[in-house]
Short mmCIF file of C-alpha atoms in Angstrom, two decimals:
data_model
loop_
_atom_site.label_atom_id
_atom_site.label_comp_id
_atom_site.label_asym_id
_atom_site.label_seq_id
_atom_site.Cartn_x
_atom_site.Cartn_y
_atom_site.Cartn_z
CA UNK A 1 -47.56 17.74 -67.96
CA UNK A 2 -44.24 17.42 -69.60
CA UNK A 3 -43.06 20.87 -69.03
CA UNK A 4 -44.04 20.08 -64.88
CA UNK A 5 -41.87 16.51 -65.09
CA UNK A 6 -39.13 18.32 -66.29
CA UNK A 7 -39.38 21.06 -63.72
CA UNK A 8 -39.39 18.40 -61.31
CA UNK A 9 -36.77 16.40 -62.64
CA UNK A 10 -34.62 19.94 -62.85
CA UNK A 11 -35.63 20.39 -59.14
CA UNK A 12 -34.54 17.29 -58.00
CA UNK A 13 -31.25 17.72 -59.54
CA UNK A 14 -30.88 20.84 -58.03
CA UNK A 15 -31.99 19.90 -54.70
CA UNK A 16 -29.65 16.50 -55.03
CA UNK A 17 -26.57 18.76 -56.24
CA UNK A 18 -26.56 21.24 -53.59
CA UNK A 19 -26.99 18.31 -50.54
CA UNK A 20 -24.07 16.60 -52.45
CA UNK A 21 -22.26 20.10 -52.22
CA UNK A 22 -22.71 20.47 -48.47
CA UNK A 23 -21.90 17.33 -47.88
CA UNK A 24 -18.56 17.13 -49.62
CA UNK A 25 -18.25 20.71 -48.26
CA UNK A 26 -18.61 18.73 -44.74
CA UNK A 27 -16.86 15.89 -45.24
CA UNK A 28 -13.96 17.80 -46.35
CA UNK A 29 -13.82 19.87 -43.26
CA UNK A 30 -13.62 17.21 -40.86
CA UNK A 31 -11.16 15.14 -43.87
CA UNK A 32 -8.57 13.17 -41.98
CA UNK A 33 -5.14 11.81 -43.23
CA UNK A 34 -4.35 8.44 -44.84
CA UNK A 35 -1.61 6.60 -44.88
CA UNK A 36 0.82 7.31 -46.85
CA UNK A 37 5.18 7.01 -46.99
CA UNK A 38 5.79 10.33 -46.18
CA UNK A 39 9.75 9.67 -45.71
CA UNK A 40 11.97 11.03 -48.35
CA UNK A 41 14.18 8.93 -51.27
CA UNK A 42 17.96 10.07 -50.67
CA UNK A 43 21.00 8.30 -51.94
CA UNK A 44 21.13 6.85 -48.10
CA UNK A 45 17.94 6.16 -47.63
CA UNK A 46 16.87 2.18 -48.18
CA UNK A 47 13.03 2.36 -47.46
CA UNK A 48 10.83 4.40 -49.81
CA UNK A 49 6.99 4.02 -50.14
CA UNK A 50 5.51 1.30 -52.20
CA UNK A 51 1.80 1.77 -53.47
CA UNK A 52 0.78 -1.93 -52.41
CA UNK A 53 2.44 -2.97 -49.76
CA UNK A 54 3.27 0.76 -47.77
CA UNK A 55 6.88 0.76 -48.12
CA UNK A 56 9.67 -1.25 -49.83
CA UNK A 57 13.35 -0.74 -50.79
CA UNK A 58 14.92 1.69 -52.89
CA UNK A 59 17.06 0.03 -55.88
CA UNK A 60 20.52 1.48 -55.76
CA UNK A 61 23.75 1.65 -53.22
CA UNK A 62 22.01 2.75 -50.17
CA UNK A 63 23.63 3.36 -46.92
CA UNK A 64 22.84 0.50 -44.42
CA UNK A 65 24.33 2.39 -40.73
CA UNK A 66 28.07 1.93 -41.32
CA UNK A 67 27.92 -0.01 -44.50
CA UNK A 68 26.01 -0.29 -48.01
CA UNK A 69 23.19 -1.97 -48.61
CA UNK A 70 22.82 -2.85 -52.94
CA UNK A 71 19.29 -3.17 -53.47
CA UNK A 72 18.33 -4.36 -57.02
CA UNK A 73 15.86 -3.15 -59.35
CA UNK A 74 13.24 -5.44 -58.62
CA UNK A 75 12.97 -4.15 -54.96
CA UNK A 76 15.28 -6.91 -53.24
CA UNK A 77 18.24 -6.47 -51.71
CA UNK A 78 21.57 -8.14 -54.52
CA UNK A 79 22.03 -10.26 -55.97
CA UNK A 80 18.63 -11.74 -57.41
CA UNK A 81 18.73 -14.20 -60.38
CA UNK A 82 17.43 -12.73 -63.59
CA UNK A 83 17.21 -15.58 -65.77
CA UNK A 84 14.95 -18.61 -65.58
CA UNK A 85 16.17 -21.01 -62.96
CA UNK A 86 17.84 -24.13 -64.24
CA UNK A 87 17.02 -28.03 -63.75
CA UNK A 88 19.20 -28.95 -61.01
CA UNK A 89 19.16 -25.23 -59.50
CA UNK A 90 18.12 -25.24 -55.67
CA UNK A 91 16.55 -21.60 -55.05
CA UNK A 92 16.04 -21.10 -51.17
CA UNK A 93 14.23 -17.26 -50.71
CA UNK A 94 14.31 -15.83 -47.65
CA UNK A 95 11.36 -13.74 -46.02
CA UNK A 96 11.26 -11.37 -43.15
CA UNK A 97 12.79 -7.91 -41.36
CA UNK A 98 15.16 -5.79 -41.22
CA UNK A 99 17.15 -8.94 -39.15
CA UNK A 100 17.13 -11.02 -42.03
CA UNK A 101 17.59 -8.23 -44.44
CA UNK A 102 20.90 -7.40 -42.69
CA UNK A 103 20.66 -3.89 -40.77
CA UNK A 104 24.14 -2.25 -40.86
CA UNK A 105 25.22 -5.67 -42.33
CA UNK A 106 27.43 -5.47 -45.85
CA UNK A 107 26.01 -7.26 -49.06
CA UNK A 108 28.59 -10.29 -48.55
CA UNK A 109 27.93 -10.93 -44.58
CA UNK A 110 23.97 -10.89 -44.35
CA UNK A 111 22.15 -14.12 -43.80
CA UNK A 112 21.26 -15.10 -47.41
CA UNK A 113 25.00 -14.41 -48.70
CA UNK A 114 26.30 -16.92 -45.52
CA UNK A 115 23.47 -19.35 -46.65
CA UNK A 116 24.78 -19.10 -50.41
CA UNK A 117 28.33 -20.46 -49.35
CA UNK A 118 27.38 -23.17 -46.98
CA UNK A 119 24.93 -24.25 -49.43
CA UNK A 120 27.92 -24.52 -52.28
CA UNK A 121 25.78 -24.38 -55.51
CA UNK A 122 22.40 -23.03 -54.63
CA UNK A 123 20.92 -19.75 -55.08
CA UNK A 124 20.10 -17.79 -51.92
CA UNK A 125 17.46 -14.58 -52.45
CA UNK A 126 17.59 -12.29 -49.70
CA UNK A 127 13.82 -11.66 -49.60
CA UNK A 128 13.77 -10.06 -46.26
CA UNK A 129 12.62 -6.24 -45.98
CA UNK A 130 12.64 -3.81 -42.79
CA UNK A 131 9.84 -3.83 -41.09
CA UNK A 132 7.78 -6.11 -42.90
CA UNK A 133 5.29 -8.63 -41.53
CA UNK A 134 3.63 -11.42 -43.09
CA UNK A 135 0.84 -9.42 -44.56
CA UNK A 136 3.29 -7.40 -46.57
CA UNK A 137 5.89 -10.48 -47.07
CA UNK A 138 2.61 -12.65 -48.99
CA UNK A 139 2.23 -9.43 -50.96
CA UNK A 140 5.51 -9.24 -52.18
CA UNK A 141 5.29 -13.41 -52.95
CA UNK A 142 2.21 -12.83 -55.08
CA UNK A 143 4.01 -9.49 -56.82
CA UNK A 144 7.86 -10.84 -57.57
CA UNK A 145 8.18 -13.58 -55.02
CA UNK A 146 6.94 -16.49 -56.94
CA UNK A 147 7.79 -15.55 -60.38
CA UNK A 148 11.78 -15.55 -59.15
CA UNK A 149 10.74 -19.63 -58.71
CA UNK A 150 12.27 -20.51 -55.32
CA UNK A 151 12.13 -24.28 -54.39
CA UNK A 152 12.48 -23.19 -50.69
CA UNK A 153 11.07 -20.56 -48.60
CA UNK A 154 12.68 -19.70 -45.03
CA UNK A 155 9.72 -17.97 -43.76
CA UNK A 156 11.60 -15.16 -40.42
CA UNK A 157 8.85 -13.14 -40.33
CA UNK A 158 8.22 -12.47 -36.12
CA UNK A 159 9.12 -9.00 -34.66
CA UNK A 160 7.01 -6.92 -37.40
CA UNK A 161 4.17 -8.87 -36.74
CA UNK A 162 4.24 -9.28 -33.41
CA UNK A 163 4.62 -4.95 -32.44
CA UNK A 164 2.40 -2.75 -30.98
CA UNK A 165 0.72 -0.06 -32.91
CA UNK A 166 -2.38 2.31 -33.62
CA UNK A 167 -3.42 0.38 -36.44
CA UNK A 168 -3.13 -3.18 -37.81
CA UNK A 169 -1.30 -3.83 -41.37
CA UNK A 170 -4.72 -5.39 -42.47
CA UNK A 171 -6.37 -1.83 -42.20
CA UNK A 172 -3.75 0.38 -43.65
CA UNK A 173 -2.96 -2.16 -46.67
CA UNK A 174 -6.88 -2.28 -47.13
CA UNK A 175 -6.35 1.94 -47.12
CA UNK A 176 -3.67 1.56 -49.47
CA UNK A 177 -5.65 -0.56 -51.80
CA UNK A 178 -8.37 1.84 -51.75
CA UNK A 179 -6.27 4.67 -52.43
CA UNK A 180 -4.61 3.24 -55.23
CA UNK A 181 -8.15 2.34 -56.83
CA UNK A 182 -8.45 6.23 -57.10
CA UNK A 183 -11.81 6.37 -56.54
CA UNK A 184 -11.72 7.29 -52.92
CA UNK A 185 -9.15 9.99 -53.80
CA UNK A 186 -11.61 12.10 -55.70
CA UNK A 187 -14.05 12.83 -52.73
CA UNK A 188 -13.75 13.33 -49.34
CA UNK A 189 -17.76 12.66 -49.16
CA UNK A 190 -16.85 9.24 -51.27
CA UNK A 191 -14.40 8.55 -48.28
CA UNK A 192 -16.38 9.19 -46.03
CA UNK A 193 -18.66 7.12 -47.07
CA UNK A 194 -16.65 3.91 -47.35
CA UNK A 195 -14.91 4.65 -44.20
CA UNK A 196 -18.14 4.87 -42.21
CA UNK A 197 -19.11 1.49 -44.15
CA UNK A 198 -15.87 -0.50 -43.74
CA UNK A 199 -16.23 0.34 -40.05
CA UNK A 200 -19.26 -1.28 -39.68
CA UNK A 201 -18.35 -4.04 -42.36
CA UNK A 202 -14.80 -4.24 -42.54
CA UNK A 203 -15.01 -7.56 -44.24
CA UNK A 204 -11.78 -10.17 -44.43
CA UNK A 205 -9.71 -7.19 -46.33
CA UNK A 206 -9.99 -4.81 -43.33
CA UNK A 207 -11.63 -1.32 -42.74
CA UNK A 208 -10.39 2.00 -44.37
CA UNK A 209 -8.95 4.34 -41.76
CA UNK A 210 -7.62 8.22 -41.67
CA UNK A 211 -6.78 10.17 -39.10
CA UNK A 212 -7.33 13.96 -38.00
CA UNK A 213 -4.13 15.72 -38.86
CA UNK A 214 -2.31 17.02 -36.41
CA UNK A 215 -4.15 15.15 -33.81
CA UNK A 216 -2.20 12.49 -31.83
CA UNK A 217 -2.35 8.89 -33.25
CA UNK A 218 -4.09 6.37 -31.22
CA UNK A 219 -2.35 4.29 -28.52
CA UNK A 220 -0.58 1.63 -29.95
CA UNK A 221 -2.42 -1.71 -28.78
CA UNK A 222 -3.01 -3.23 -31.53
CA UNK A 223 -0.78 -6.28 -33.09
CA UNK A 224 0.17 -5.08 -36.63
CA UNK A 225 -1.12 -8.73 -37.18
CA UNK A 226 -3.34 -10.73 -34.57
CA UNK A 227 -1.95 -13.98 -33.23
CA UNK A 228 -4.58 -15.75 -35.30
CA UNK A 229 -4.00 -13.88 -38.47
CA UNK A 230 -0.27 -14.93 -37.85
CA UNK A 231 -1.00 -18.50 -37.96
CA UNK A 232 -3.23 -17.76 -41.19
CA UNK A 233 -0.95 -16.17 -42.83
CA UNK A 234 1.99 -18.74 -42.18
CA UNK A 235 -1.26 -21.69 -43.50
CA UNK A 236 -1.25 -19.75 -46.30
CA UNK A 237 1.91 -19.35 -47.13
CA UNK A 238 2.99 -22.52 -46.96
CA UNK A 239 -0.26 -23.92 -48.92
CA UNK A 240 0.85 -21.84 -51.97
CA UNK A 241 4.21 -23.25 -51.47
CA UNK A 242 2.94 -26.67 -51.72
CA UNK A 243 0.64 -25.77 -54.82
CA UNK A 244 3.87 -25.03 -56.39
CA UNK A 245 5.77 -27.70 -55.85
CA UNK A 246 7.59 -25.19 -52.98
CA UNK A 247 9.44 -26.74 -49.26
CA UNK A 248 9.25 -24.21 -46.49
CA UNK A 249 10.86 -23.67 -43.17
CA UNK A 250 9.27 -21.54 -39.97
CA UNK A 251 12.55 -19.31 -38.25
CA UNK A 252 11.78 -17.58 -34.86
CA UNK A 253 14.55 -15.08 -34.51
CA UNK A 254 16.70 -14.72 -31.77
CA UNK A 255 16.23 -12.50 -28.93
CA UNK A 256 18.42 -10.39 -26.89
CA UNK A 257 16.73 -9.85 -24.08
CA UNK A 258 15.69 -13.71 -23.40
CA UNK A 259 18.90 -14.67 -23.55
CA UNK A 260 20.46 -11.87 -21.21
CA UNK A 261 17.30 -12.51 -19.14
CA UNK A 262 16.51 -8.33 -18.99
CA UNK A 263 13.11 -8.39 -19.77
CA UNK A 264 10.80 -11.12 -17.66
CA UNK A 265 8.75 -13.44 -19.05
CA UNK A 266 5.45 -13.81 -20.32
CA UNK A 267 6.85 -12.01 -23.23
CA UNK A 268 4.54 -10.25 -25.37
CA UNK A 269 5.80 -12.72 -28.89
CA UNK A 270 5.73 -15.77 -27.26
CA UNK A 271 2.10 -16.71 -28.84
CA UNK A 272 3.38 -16.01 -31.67
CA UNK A 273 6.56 -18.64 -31.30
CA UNK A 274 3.57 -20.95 -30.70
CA UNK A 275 2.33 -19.97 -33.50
CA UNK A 276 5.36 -21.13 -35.58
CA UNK A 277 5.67 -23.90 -33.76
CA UNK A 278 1.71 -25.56 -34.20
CA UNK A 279 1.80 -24.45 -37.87
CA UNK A 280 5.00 -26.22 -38.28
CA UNK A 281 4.14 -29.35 -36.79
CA UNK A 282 0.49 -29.49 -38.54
CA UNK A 283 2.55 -29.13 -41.68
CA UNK A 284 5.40 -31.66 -41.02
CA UNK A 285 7.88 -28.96 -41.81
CA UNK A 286 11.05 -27.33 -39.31
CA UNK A 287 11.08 -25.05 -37.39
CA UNK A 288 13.55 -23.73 -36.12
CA UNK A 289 13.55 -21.25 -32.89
CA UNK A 290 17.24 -19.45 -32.92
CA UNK A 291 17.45 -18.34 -29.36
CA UNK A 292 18.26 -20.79 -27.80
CA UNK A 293 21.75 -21.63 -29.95
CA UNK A 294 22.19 -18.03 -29.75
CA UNK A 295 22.22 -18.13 -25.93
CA UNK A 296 24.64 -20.97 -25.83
CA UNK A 297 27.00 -19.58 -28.37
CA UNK A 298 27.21 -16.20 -25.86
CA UNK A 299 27.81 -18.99 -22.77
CA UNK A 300 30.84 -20.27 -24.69
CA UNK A 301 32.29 -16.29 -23.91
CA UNK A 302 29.98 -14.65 -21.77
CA UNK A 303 32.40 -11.88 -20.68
CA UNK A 304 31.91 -10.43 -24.23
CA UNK A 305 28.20 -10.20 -23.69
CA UNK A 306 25.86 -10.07 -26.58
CA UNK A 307 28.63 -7.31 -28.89
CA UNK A 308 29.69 -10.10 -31.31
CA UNK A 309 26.63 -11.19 -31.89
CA UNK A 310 23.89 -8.00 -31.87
CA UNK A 311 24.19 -4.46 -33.36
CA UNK A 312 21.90 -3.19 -31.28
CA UNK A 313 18.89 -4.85 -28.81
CA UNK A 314 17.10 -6.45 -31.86
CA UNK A 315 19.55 -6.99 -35.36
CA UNK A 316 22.33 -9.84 -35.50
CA UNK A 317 25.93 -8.48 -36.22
CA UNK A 318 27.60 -9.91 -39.22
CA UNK A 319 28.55 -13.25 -36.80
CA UNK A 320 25.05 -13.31 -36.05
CA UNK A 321 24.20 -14.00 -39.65
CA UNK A 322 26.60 -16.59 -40.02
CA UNK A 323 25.19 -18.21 -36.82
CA UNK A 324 21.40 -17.88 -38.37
CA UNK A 325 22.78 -19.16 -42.01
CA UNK A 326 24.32 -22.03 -39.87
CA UNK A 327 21.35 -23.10 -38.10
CA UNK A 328 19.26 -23.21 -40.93
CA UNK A 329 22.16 -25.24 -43.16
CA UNK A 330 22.08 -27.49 -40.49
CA UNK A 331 18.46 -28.02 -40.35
CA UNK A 332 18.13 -28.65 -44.00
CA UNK A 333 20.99 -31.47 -43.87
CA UNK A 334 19.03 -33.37 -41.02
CA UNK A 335 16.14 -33.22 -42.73
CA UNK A 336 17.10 -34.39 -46.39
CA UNK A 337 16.58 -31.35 -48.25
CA UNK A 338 16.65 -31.46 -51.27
CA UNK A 339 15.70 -34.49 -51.90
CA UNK A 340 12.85 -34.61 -49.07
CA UNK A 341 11.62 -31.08 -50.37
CA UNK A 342 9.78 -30.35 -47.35
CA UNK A 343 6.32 -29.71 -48.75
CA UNK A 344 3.56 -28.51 -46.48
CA UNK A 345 0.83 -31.12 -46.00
CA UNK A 346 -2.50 -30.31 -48.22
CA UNK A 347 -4.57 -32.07 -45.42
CA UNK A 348 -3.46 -30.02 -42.25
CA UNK A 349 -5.67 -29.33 -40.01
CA UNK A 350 -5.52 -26.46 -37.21
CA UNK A 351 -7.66 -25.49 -34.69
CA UNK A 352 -7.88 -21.33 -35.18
CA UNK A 353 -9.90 -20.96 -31.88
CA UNK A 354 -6.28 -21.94 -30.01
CA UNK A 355 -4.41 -19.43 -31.44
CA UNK A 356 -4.80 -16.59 -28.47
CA UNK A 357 -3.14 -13.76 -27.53
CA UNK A 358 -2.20 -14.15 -23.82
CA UNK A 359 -0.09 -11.41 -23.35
CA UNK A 360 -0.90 -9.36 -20.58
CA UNK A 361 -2.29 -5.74 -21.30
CA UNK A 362 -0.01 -4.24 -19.71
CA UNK A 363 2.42 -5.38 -22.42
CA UNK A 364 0.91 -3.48 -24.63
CA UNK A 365 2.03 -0.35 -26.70
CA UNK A 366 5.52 0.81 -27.74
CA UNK A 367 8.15 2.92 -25.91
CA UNK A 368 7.39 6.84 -25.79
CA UNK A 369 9.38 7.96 -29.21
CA UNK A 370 10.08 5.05 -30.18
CA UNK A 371 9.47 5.62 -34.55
CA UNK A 372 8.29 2.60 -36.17
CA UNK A 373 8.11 3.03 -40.02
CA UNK A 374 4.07 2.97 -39.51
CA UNK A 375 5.01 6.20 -38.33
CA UNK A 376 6.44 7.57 -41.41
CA UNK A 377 2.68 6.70 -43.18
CA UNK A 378 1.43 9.46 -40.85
CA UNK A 379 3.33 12.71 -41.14
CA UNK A 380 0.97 14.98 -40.52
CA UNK A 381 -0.18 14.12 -37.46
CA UNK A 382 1.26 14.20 -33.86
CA UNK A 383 3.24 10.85 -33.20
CA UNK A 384 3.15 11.26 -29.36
CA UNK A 385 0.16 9.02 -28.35
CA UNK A 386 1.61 5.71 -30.67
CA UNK A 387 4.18 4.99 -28.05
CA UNK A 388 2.22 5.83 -24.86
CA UNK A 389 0.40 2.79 -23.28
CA UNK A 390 -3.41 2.91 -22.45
CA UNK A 391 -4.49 4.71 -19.29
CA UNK A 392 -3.63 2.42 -16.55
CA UNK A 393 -1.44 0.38 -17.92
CA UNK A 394 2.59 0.79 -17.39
CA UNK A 395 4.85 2.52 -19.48
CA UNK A 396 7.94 4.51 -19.39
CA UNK A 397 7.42 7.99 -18.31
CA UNK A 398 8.59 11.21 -20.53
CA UNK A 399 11.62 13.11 -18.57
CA UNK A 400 11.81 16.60 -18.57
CA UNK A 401 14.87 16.47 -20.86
CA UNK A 402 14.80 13.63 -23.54
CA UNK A 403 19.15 13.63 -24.38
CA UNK A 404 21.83 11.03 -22.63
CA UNK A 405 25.30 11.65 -23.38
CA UNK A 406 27.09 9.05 -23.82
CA UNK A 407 30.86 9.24 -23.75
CA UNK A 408 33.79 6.29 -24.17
CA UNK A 409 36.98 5.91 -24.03
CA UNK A 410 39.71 3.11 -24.16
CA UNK A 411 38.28 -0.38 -25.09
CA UNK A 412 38.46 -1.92 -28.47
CA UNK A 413 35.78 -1.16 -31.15
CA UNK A 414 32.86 -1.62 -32.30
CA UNK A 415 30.66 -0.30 -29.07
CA UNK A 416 27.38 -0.91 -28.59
CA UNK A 417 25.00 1.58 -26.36
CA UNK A 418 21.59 0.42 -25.18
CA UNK A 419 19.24 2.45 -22.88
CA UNK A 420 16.13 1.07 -21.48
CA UNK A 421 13.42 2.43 -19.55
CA UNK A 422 11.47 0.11 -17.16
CA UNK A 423 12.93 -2.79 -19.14
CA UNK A 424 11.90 -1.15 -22.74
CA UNK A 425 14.79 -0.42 -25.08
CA UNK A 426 14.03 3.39 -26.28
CA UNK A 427 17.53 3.95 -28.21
CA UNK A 428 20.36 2.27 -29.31
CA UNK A 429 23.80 3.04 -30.80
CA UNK A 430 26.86 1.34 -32.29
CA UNK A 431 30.43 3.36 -32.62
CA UNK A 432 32.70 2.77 -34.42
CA UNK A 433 35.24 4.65 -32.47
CA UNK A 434 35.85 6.32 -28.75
CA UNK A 435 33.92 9.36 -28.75
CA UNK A 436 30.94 11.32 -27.57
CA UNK A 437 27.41 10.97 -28.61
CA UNK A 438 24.02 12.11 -27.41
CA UNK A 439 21.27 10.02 -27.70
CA UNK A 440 17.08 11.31 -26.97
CA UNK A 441 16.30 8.38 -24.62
CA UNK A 442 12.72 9.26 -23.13
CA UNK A 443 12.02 7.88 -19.73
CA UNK A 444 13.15 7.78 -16.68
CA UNK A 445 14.71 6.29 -14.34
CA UNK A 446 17.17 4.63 -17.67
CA UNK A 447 19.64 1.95 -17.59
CA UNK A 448 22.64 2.89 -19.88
CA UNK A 449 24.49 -0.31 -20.88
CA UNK A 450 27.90 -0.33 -23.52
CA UNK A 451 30.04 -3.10 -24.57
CA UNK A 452 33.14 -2.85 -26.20
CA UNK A 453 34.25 -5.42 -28.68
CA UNK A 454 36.60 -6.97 -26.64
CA UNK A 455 33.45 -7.79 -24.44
CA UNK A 456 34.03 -4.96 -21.66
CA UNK A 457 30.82 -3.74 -19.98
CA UNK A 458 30.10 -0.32 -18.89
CA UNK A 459 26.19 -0.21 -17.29
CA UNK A 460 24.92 2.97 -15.57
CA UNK A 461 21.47 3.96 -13.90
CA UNK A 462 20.82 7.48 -14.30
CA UNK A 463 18.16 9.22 -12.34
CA UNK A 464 16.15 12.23 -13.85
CA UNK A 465 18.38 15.00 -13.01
CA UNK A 466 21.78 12.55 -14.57
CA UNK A 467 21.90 12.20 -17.85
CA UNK A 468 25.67 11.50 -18.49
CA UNK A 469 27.13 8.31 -19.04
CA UNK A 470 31.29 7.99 -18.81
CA UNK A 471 32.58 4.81 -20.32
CA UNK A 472 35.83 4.17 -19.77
CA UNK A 473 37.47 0.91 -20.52
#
């Protein structure tokens, strides 16, 4: 009898080995990629891949467009405080993009540093990372955030959140999470399995997701974070603020294209400015929505356009982030800070079931090329389907040939180049001198726009066979 149960038992091993076998043998064949930062660390690269939060900055001089960018070693962009922060210190930290971080902005002009001098003696951390959206932002709070011991967070977080893309942050950070746990890196059977489960399951943390490589990624029409995860997150934040003893303030960034009127409305963030706004007033703290003094600082010289006060279609120039610094100097003053901290309230209530995404669909997705640093967590596959909108739904159209040429001369530098297609931006430049450049602009027909620093406008249609642009000033 014994010598049968151990035949048995042998069997059964056997048996269960060889189905194990196949199926790993299975699983592996069909394997798909997972996110990972796939971009390379150069001396003038700033973003490099984090194992938490996806990506983060790379400490070092880094080159920031036509300037440097000094990232410390802690991941933030200089100067951060090193010691413990003294009794009368005020420490404001802000959180959000690459508009608050201060894209092709130096060290001493981005928001933070302009903050730091109008605020005379405190200390102003420029928290703010490229790309990042709330998701990552309370991930950074909970890793180096709250041990710097701010007394006030400026919470900017907006564009990230508000995109377009194949997959929500929720998903890919619940990826990353699983990743770095290493057992779903031993076994593509193992991840198949939890894949398959956290489909089904997916739980607050999010599902587990891979994709085939080099297989296109999936349209991009989902928000990196829903409307009502938004609001959550902002809750949240500003409840752990409050548990510390921690004011906050809501910022909406400005946008271009409201306040030159080139895109019409419903706009596909506004929930989300809602958003800001119903959290804000639940909490009794500011907010403060930046377009609108944006929009009448351009009236006050509207022949110079939006050139002293945008790089580009999305980040503020260096008198941008004086302007922001300004707004939110002024907003602490009227309201007391510091002595009125500006705590959150511990008894706010909020309705979640109001917090809906109106946008229309057709809103949906990103322009064709346009590379978002999700992309860069998927470099194996084929990038084409993130920017192209859902069948029947409106979208630029790829052109035959993808390059404008741009040329200038005359004017007075910096100049700014913007192309849009069907009222999407899908590239942007700024010179810093009269010359030639080529630019891959998908889409057709395209709007060519440049401004001079002086405020001289150059704007061109082109058709699909004219891709030349001559701007002479």
């Amino acid at each position: 009898m014994a010598i049968a149960a151990r035949r048995k038992a042998a069997f059964a091993l056997v048996v269960t080995g060889v189905a194990l076998g196949l199926g790993e043998w299975a699983a592996r064949s069909t394997d798909g990629e997972m996110p990972q930062w796939s971009a390379r660390d150069t001396p003038s690269v700033v973003m490099t891949g984090h194992p938490s939060r996806l990506w983060g900055l790379a400490p070092g001089e880094r080159r920031n467009v036509d300037t440097v960018a000094t990232v410390a070693a802690i991941g933030l962009r200089a100067p951060v405080p090193t010691g413990a922060r003294g009794a009368d210190e005020q420490r404001v930290m802000i959180l959000g993009d690459s508009s608050f971080f201060g894209f092709g902005v130096a060290d001493d002009q981005t928001m933070a540093a302009h903050l730091a001098r109008r605020l005379g003696g405190a200390t102003v951390i420029n928290g703010a990372i490229p790309g990042y959206s709330t998701e990552q932002s309370m991930r950074l709070m909970d890793e180096v955030g709250w041990a710097l011991d701010p007394t006030l967070l400026v919470v900017a977080n907006f564009w990230s959140d508000t995109n377009f893309e194949p997959f929500s942050d929720r998903d890919l950070l619940r990826t990353a999470d699983a990743q770095r746990s290493g057992w779903i890196g031993r076994s593509a059977l193992v991840r198949w399995l939890a894949i398959a489960v956290s489909a089904v399951r997916p739980g607050a943390g999010g599902r587990i997701v891979t994709w085939p490589r080099g297989k296109p990624l999936p349209d991009a029409t989902e928000r990196r974070v829903p409307v009502d995860a938004y609001a959550r997150n902002l809750d949240a934040l500003i409840r752990a603020a409050r548990a510390r003893g921690i004011g906050v303030v809501l910022f909406t960034p400005p946008s271009p294209v409201e306040i030159e009127a080139t895109v019409r409305p419903p706009h596909q963030w506004e929930p989300y400015r809602l958003a800001q706004q119903t959290v804000a007033a639940a909490h009794g703290i500011p907010h403060i929505d930046a377009t609108a003094p944006f929009a009448a600082a351009v009236g006050f010289a509207p022949e110079k356009g939006l050139a002293p006060w945008f790089l580009d279609d999305l980040h503020p120039t260096a008198n941008g982030q004086r302007l922001m610094a300004k707004l939110v100097d002024r907003t602490l003053d009227s309201r007391g800070w510091p002595e009125s901290p500006l705590l959150g309230k511990a008894d706010a209530e909020l309705n979640w079931d109001a917090f809906v995404d109106t946008t229309p669909a057709s809103r949906a997705g990103r322009p064709t090329g346009d590379r978002s640093p999700i992309a860069n967590l998927f470099s194996g596959t084929d990038q084409s389907g993130a920017g192209a909108p859902p069948p029947g739904q409106s979208g630029p159209t790829p052109a035959a040939s993808t390059a404008v040429t741009v040329r200038i001369a005359g004017g007075e530098p910096p100049y700014a180049v913007t192309v849009q297609s069907n009222g999407a931006t899908v590239a942007s430049a700024r010179v810093k001198e009269p010359r030639s450049l080529t630019l891959e602009a998908p889409g057709t027909p395209l709007v060519v726009t440049v401004t001079d620093g002086a405020g001289g406008r150059t704007v061109a249609e082109l058709s699909a066979g004219d891709r030349t642009v001559n701007a002479a000033f």
